[in-house]
Coordinates of C-alpha atoms and ligand atoms in Angstrom, one line a residue:
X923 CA -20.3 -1.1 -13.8
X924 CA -17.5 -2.9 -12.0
X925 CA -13.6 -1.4 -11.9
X926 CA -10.8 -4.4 -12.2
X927 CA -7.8 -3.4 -11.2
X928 CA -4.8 -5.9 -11.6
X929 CA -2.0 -5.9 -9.8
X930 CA 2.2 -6.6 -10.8
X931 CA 1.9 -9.9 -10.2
X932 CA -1.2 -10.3 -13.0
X933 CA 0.8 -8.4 -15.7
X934 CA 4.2 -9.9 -15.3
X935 CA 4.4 -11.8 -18.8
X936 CA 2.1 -12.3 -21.8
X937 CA 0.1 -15.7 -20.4
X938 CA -1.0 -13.9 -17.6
X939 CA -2.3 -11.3 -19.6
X940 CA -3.7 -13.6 -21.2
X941 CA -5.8 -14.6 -18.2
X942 CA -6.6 -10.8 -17.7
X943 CA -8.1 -10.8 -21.0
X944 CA -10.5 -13.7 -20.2
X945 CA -11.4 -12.2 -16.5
X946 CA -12.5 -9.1 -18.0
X947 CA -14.3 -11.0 -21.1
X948 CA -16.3 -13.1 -18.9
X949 CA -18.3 -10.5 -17.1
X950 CA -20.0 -7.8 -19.0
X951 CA -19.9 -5.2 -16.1
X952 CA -16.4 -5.2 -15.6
X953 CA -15.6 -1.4 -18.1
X954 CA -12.9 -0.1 -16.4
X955 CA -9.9 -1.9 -16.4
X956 CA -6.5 -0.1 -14.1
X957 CA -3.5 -2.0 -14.3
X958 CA 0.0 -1.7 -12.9
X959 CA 3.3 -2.3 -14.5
X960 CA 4.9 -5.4 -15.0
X961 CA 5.7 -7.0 -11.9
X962 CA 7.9 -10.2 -10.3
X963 CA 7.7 -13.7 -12.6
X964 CA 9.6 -15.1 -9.7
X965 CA 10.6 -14.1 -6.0
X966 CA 13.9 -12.7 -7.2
X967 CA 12.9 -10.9 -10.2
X968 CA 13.0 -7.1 -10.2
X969 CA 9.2 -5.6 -11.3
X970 CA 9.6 -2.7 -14.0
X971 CA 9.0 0.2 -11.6
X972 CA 12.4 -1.1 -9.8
X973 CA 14.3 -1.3 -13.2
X974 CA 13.0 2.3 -13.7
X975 CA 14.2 3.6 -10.7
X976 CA 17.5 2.3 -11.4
X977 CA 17.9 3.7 -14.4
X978 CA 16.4 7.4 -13.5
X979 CA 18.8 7.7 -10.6
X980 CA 21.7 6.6 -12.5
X981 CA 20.7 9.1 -15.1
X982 CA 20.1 11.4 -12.1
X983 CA 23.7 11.1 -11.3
X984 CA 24.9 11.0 -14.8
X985 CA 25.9 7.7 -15.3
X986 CA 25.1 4.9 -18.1
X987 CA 21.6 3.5 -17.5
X988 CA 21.5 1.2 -20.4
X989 CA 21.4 -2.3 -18.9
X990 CA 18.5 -1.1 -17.0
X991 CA 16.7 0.1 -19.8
X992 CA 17.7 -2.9 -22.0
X993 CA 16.2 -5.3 -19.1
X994 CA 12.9 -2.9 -18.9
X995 CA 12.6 -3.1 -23.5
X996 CA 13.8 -7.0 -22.8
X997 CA 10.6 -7.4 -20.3
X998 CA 8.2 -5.1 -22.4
X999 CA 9.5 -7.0 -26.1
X1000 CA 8.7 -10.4 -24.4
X1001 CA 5.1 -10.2 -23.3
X1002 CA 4.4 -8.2 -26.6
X1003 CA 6.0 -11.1 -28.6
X1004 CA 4.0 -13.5 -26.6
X1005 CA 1.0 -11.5 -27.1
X1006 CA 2.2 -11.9 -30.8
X1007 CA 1.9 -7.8 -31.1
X1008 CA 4.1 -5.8 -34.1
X1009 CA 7.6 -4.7 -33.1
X1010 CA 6.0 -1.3 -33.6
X1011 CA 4.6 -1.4 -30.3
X1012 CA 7.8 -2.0 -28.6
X1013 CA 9.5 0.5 -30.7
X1014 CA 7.2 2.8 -29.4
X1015 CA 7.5 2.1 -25.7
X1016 CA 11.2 2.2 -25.9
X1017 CA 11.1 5.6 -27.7
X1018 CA 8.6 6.9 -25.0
X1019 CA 10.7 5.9 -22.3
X1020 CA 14.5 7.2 -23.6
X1021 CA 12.3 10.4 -24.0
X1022 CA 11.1 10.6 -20.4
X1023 CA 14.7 9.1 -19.4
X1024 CA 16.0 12.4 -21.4
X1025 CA 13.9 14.7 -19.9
X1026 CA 14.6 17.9 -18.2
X1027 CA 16.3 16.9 -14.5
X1028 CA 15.9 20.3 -12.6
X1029 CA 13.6 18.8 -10.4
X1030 CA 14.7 15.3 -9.3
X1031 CA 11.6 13.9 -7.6
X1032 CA 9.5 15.3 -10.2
X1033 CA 11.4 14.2 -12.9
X1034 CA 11.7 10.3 -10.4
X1035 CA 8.2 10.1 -10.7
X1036 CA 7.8 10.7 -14.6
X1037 CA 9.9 7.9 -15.1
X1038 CA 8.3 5.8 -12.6
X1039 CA 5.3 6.2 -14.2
X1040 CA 6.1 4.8 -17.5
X1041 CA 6.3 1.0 -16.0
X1042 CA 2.2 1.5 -15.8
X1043 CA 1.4 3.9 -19.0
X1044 CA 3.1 1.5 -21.5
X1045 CA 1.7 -1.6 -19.6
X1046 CA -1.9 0.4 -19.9
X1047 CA -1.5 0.7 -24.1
X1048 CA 0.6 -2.6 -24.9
X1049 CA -3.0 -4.5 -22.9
X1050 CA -5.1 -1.7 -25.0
X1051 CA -3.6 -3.1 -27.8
X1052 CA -3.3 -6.4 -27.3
X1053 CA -7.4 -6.1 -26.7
X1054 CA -7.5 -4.7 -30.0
X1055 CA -6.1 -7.5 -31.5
X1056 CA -9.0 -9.6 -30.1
X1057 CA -11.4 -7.5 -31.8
X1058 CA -12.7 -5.8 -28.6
X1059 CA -14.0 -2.6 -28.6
X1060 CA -10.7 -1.0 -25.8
X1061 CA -8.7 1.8 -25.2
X1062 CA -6.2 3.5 -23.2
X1063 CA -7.0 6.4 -21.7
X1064 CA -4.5 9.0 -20.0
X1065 CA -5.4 9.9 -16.8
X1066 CA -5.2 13.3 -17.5
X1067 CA -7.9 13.2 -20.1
X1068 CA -9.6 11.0 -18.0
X1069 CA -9.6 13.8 -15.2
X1070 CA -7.3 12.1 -12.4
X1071 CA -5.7 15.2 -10.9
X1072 CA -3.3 15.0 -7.4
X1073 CA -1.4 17.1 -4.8
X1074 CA 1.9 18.2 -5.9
X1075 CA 3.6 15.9 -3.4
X1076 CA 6.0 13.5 -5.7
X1077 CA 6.0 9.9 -4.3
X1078 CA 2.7 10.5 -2.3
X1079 CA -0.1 12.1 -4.4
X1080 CA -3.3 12.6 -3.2
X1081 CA -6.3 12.8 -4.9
X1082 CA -8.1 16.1 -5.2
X1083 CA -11.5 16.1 -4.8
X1084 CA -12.6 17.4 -8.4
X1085 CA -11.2 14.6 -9.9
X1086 CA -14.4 12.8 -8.9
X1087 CA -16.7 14.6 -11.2
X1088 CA -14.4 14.8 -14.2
X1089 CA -14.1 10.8 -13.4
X1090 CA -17.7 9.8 -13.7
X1091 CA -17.7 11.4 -17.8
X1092 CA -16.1 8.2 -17.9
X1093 CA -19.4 6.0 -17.5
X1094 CA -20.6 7.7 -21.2
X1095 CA -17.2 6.1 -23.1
X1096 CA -18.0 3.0 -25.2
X1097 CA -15.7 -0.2 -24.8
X1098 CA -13.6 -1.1 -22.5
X1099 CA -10.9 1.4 -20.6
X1100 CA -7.4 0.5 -20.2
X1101 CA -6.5 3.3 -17.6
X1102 CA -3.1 3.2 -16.3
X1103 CA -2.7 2.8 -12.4
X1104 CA 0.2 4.2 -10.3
X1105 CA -0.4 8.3 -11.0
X1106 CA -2.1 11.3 -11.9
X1107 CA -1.4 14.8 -12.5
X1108 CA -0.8 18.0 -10.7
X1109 CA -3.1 21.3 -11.8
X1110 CA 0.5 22.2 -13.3
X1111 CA 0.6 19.3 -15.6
X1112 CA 3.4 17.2 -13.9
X1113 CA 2.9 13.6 -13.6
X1114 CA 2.8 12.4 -9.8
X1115 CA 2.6 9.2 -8.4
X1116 CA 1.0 7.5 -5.6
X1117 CA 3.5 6.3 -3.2
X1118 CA 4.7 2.3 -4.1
X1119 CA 1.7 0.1 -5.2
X1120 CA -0.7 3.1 -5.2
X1121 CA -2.4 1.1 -8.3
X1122 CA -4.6 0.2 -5.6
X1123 CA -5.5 3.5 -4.9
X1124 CA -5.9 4.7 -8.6
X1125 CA -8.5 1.7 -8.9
X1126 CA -10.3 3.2 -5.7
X1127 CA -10.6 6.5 -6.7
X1128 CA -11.9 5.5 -10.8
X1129 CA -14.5 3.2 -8.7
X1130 CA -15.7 6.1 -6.4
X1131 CA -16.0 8.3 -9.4
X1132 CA -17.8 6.4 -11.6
X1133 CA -19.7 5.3 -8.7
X1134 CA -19.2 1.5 -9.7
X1135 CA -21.1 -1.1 -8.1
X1136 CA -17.7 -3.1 -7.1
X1137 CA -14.1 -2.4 -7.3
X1138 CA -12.5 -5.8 -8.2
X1139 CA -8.9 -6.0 -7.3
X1140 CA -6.7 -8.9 -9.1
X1141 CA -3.2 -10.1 -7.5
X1142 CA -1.8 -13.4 -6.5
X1143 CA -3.6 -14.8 -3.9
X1144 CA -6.9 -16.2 -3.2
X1145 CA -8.2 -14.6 -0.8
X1146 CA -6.6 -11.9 2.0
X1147 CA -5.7 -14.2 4.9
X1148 CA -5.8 -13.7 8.3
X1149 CA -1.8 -13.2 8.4
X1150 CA 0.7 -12.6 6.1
X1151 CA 1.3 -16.4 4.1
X1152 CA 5.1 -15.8 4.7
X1153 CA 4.9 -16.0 8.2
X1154 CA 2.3 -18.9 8.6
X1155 CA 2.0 -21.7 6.5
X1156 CA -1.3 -22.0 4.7
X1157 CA -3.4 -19.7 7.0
X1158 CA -7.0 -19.3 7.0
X1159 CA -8.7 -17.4 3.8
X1160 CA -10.8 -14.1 5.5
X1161 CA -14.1 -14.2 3.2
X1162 CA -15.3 -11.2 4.3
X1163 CA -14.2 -8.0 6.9
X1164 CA -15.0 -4.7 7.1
X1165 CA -13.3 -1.3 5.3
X1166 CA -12.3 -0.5 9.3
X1167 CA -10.6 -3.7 9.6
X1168 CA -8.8 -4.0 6.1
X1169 CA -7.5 -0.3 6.7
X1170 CA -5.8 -1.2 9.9
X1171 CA -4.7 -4.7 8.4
X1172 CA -2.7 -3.2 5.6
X1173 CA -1.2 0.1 7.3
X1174 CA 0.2 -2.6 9.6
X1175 CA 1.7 -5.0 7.3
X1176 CA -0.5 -6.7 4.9
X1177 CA 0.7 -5.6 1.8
X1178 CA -1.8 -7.1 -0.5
X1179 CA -4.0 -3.8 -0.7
X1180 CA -2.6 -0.5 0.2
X1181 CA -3.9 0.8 3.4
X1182 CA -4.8 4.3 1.4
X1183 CA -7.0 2.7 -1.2
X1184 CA -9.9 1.9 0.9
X1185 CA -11.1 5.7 1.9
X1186 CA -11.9 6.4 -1.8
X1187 CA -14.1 3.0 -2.1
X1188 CA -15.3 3.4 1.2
X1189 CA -17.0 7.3 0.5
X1190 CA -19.0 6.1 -1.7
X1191 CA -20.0 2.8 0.0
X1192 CA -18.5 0.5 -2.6
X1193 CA -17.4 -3.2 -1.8
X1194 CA -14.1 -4.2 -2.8
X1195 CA -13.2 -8.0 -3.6
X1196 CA -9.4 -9.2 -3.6
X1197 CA -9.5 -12.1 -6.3
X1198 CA -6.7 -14.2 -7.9
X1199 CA -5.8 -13.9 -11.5
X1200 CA -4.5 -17.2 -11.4
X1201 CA -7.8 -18.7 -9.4
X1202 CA -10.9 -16.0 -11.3
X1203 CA -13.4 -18.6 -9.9
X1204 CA -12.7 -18.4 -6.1
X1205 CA -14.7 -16.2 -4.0
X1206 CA -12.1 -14.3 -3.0
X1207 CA -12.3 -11.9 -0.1
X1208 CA -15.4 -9.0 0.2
X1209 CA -14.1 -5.5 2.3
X1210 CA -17.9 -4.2 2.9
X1211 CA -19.4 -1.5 5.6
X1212 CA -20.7 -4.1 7.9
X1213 CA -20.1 -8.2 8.3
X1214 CA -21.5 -10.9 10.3
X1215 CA -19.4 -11.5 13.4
X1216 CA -19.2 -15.3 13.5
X1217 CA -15.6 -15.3 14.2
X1218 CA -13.6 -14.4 17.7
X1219 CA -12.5 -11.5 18.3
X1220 CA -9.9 -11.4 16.0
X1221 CA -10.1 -11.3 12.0
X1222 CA -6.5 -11.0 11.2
X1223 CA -3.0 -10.2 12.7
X1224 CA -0.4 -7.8 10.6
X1225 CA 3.3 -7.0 11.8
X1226 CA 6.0 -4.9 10.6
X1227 CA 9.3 -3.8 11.6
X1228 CA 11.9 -1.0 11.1
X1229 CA 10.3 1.0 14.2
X1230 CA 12.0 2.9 17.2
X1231 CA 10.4 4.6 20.5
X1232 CA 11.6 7.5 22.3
X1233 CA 10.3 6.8 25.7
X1234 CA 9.9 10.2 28.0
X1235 CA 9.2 10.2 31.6
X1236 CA 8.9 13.0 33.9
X1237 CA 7.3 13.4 37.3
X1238 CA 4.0 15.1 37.3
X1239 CA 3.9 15.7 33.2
X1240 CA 0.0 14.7 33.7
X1241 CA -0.5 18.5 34.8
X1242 CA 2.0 20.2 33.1
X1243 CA -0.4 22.2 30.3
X1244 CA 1.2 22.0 26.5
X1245 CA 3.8 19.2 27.1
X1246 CA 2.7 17.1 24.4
X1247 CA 2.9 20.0 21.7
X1248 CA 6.0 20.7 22.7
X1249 CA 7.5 17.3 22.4
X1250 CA 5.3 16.9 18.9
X1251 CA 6.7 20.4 17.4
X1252 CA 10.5 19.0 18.7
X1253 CA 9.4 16.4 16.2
X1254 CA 7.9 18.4 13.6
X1255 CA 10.9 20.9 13.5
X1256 CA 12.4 17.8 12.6
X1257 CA 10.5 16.8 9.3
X1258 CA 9.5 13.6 11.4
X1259 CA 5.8 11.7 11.3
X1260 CA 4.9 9.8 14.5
X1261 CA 2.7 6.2 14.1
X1262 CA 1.7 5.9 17.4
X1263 CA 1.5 7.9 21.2
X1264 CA 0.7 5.5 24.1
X1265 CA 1.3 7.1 27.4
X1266 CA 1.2 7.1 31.2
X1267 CA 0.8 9.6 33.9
X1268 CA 4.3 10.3 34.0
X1269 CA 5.8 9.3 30.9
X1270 CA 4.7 8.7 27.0
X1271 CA 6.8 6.7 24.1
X1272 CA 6.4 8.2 20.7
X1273 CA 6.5 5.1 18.1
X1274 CA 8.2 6.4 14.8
X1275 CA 9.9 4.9 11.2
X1276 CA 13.3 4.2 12.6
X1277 CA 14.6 5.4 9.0
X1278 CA 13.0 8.9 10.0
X1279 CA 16.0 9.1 13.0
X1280 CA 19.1 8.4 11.9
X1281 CA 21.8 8.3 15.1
X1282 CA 23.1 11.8 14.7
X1283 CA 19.9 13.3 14.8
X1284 CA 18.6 10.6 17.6
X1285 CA 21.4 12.8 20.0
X1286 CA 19.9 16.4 19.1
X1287 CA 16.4 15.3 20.0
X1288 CA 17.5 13.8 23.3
X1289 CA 18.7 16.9 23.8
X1290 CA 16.0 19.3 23.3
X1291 CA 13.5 17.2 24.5
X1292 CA 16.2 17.3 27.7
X1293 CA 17.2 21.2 27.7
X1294 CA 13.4 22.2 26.2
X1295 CA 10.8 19.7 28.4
X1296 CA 13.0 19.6 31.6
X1297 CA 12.8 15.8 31.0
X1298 CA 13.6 13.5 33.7
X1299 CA 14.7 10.7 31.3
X1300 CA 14.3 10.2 27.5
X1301 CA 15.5 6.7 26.0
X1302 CA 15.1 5.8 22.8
X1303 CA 15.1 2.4 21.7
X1304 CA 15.4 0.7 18.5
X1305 CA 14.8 -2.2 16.2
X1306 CA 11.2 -2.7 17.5
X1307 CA 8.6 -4.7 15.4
X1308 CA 4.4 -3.6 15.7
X1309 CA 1.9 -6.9 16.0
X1310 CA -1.5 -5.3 15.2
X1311 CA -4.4 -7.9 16.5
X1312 CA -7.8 -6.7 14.5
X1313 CA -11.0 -7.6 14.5
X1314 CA -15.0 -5.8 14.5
X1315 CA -15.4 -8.7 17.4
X1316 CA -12.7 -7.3 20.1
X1317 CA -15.3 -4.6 21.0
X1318 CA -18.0 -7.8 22.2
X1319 CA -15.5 -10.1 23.6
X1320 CA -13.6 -10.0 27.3
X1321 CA -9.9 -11.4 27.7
X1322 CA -8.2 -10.8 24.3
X1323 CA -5.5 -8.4 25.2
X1324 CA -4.8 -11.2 28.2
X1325 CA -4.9 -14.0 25.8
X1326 CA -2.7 -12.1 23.7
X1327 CA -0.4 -11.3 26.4
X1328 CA 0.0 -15.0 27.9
X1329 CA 0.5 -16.4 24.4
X1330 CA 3.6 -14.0 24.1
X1331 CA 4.2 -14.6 27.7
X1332 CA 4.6 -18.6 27.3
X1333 CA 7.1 -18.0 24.3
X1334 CA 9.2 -15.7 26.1
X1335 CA 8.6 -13.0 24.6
X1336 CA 9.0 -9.6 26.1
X1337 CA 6.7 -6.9 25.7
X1338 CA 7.6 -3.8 24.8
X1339 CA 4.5 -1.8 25.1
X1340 CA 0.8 -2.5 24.3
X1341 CA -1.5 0.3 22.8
X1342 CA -5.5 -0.3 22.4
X1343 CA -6.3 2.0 19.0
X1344 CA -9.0 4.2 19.8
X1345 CA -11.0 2.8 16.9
X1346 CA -12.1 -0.4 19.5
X1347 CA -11.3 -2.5 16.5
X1348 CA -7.4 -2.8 16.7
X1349 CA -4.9 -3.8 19.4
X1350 CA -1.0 -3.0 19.3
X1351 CA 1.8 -4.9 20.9
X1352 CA 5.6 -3.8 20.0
X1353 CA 8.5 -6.6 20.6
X1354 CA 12.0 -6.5 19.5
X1355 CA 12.2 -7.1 15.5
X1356 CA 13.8 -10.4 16.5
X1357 CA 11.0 -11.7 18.2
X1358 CA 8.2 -10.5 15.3
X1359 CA 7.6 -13.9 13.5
X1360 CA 7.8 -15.7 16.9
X1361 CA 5.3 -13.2 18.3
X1362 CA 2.5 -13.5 15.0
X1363 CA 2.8 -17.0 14.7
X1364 CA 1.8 -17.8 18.9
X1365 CA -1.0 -14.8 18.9
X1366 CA -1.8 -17.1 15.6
X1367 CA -1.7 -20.2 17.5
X1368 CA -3.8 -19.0 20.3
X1369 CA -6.7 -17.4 18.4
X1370 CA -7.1 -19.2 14.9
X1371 CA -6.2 -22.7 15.4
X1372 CA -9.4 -23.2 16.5
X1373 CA -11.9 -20.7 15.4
X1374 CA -14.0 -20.4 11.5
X1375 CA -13.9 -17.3 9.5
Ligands
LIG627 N1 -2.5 -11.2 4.9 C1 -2.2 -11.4 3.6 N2 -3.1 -12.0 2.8 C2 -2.8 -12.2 1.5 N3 -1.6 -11.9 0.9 C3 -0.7 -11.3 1.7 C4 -0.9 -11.0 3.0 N4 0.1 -10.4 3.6 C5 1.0 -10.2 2.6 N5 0.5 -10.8 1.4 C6 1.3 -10.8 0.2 O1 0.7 -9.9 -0.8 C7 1.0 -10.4 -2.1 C8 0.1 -9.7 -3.1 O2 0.3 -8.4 -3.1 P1 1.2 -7.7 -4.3 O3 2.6 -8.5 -4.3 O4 1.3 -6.3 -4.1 O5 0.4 -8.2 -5.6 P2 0.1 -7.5 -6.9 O6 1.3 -7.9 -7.8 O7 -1.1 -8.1 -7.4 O8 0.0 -6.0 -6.7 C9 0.7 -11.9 -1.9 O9 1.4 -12.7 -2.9 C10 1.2 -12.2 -0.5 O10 2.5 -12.7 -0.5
LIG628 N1 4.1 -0.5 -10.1 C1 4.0 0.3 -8.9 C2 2.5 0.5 -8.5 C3 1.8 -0.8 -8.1 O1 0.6 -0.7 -7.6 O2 2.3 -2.0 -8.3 P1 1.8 -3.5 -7.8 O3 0.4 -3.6 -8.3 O4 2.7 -4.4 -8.5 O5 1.9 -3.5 -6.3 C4 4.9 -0.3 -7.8 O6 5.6 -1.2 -8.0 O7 4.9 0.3 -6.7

């Protein structure tokens, strides 16, 4: 039994759900299908899940959502027209939605993510039906019912670990599933969502439980390449790398899968292959336990920005017992999650989300970690972008943080700081945000233009 999950991108109007419809006709193992909400139809179109976040925090603070909502019945009418589905349908969705829009706002994040998850649950029956009418045996099925329950946390569920059992019930359903991706529910009841483009992670944790023999994952691109294709032009397809490598890939910047759907997949040893909608043919790429290493050392190169460092030095802080915990509970008081830790003898720079420090509380952190850890000097410093080199082969092969280093060196570009992850399989430079595209594309230059993946 295979899980398909397609992505935004595959459900954005009626002839690409045509094309979903022939993917999962084509293979007889492919029963569970999790699909997202209508995504972009071009660059600057807004997905549904935006349009629904508009309109729940307008209604949040009171004000008239109804272009919003006309825009998201506007998208939904379209494909269901194209699909040459009843008005009923789209009567429906647009009734289900004002209700959600109109439900009770006491809790705001809770009531955010009810909305939010509307863009995936219609999407989820309007394909159900839209099967139907094809005369094959499919249904929706609710997450709840189908047993996907989460932590409480609204915007970041988690999955809890009975959801696994209840899941693999779903191997005795006839037809095909139409399961919604995007959320589950709380052991209260209330609907909470993954954080953004957690459809990924839905279709992870339905493979895991049914314990599928592949978790198929449709978007728009062939293959996952070796770095993001807005950077480089045409880069080289990856046909293969391992769970480790894809985890550290997408936490650092390559959006195509989300960095948290691999664990569930992973647990229960299941390969995942990223294939194209638009191109059902091509190989696509496999994430699996173990590859072949025929490459260099490096299988791909991620980047992001919007980071910051608060760099701390002080004399003899090597022997000083406890001065890490203190500097992490400073940061903890705080509400704030650090990335990364790389340190000396004397000093240590914690990386962070710069949108986790705005300025005013920048200057009451100096401070305590001046008045509290005797400091000698803390600096923080801004606008910092991460380049994350990763590959299996870095552990076998001598030189790669120097070639990395002279390739940024040549380009004059000034390195921040460098961190080796513990895992042996990733390597981290930070430059200034201004130098990030400059910095992937001659690390690029100096270890793809010549090597075969
Ligand atoms: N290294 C990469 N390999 C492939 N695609 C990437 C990479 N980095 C970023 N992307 C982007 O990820 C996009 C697919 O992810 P996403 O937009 O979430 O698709 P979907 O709509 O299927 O969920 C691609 O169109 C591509 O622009
Ligand atoms: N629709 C949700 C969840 C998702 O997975 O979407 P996509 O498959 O388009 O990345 C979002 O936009 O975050």
């Amino acid at each position: 039994m295979k899980i398909v999950k397609f992505g935004g991108s595959s459900l954005a109007t009626s002839e690409q759900i045509e094309k979903v419809f022939q993917i999962v006709t084509s293979d007889v193992e492919r029963k569970i299908i999790v699909v997202s909400a209508p995504g972009k139809r071009f660059p600057d179109d807004i997905k549904v899940t935006d349009l629904l976040i508009s309109c729940a925090q307008l209604s949040l603070q009171g004000k008239d959502y109804s272009k919003e909502f006309n825009q998201i019945i506007q998208r939904y009418s379209e494909i269901a027209n194209g699909l040459g589905l009843s008005e009923d349908i789209t009567n429906e969705i647009s009734l289900g939605i004002e209700l959600s829009l109109s439900s009770k706002k006491d809790h705001p994040a809770r009531y955010m993510d009810a909305v939010m998850a509307c863009g995936e649950d219609n999407c989820a029956r309007l394909v159900a039906s839209y099967f139907q009418l094809k005369e094959l045996e499919a249904s929706y099925i609710n997450p709840k019912e189908a047993g996907l329950f989460v932590t409480n946390e609204p915007g970041h569920a988690q999955v809890l670990a009975k959801s696994y059992e209840k899941l693999f019930e779903l191997r005795k359903k006839s037809g095909i599933l139409i399961f919604p991706g995007f959320f589950g529910y709380s052991e209260e009841g209330h609907i909470v969502t993954f954080s953004r483009s957690g459809s990924d992670i839905t279709g992870s944790v339905v493979a895991n439980g049914v314990k599928a023999t592949l978790y198929e994952n449709f978007t728009d691109v062939d293959a996952v390449f070796s770095v993001n294709p807005a950077i480089i032009h045409n880069p080289k397809e990856i046909k293969e790398l391992t769970y480790r490598e894809m985890r550290e890939l997408s936490y650092a910047g390559f959006n195509v899968f989300h960095d948290e759907a691999l664990i569930p997949a992973f647990q229960a040893g299941i390969p995942v292959n990223i294939k194209n909608t638009n191109n059902p043919t091509a190989p696509g790429s496999r994430i699996v336990k173990e590859r072949t290493l025929s490459n260099g050392p490096l299988i791909g190169i991620a980047s992001d920005n919007g980071f910051c460092s608060i760099y701390i030095s002080k004399y003899l802080m090597n022997r000083e017992i406890g001065f890490g915990r203190k500097l992490l509970q400073i940061l903890e008081e705080n509400q704030i999650s650090y990335e990364h830790q790389p340190s000396g003898i004397d000093d240590i720079s914690i990386i962070i989300r710069q949108n986790q420090l705005p300025v005013e509380l920048e200057c009451q952190i100096i401070n305590r970690i001046h008045d509290e850890l005797d400091a000698d000097h803390v600096v923080v410093e801004r606008d910092l972008a991460l380049i994350m080199l990763v590959g299996e082969g870095m552990r076998h092969n001598v030189g790669t943080t120097a070639r990395a280093s002279k390739a940024l060196a040549n380009a004059g570009i000034n390195i921040e700081m460098i961190n080796q992850g513990s895992s042996e399989v990733s390597m981290m430079f930070g430059v200034k945000s201004f130098d990030e595209k400059k910095a992937v594309q001659v690390i690029y230059e100096e270890f793809f233009s010549k090597s075969v993946i």
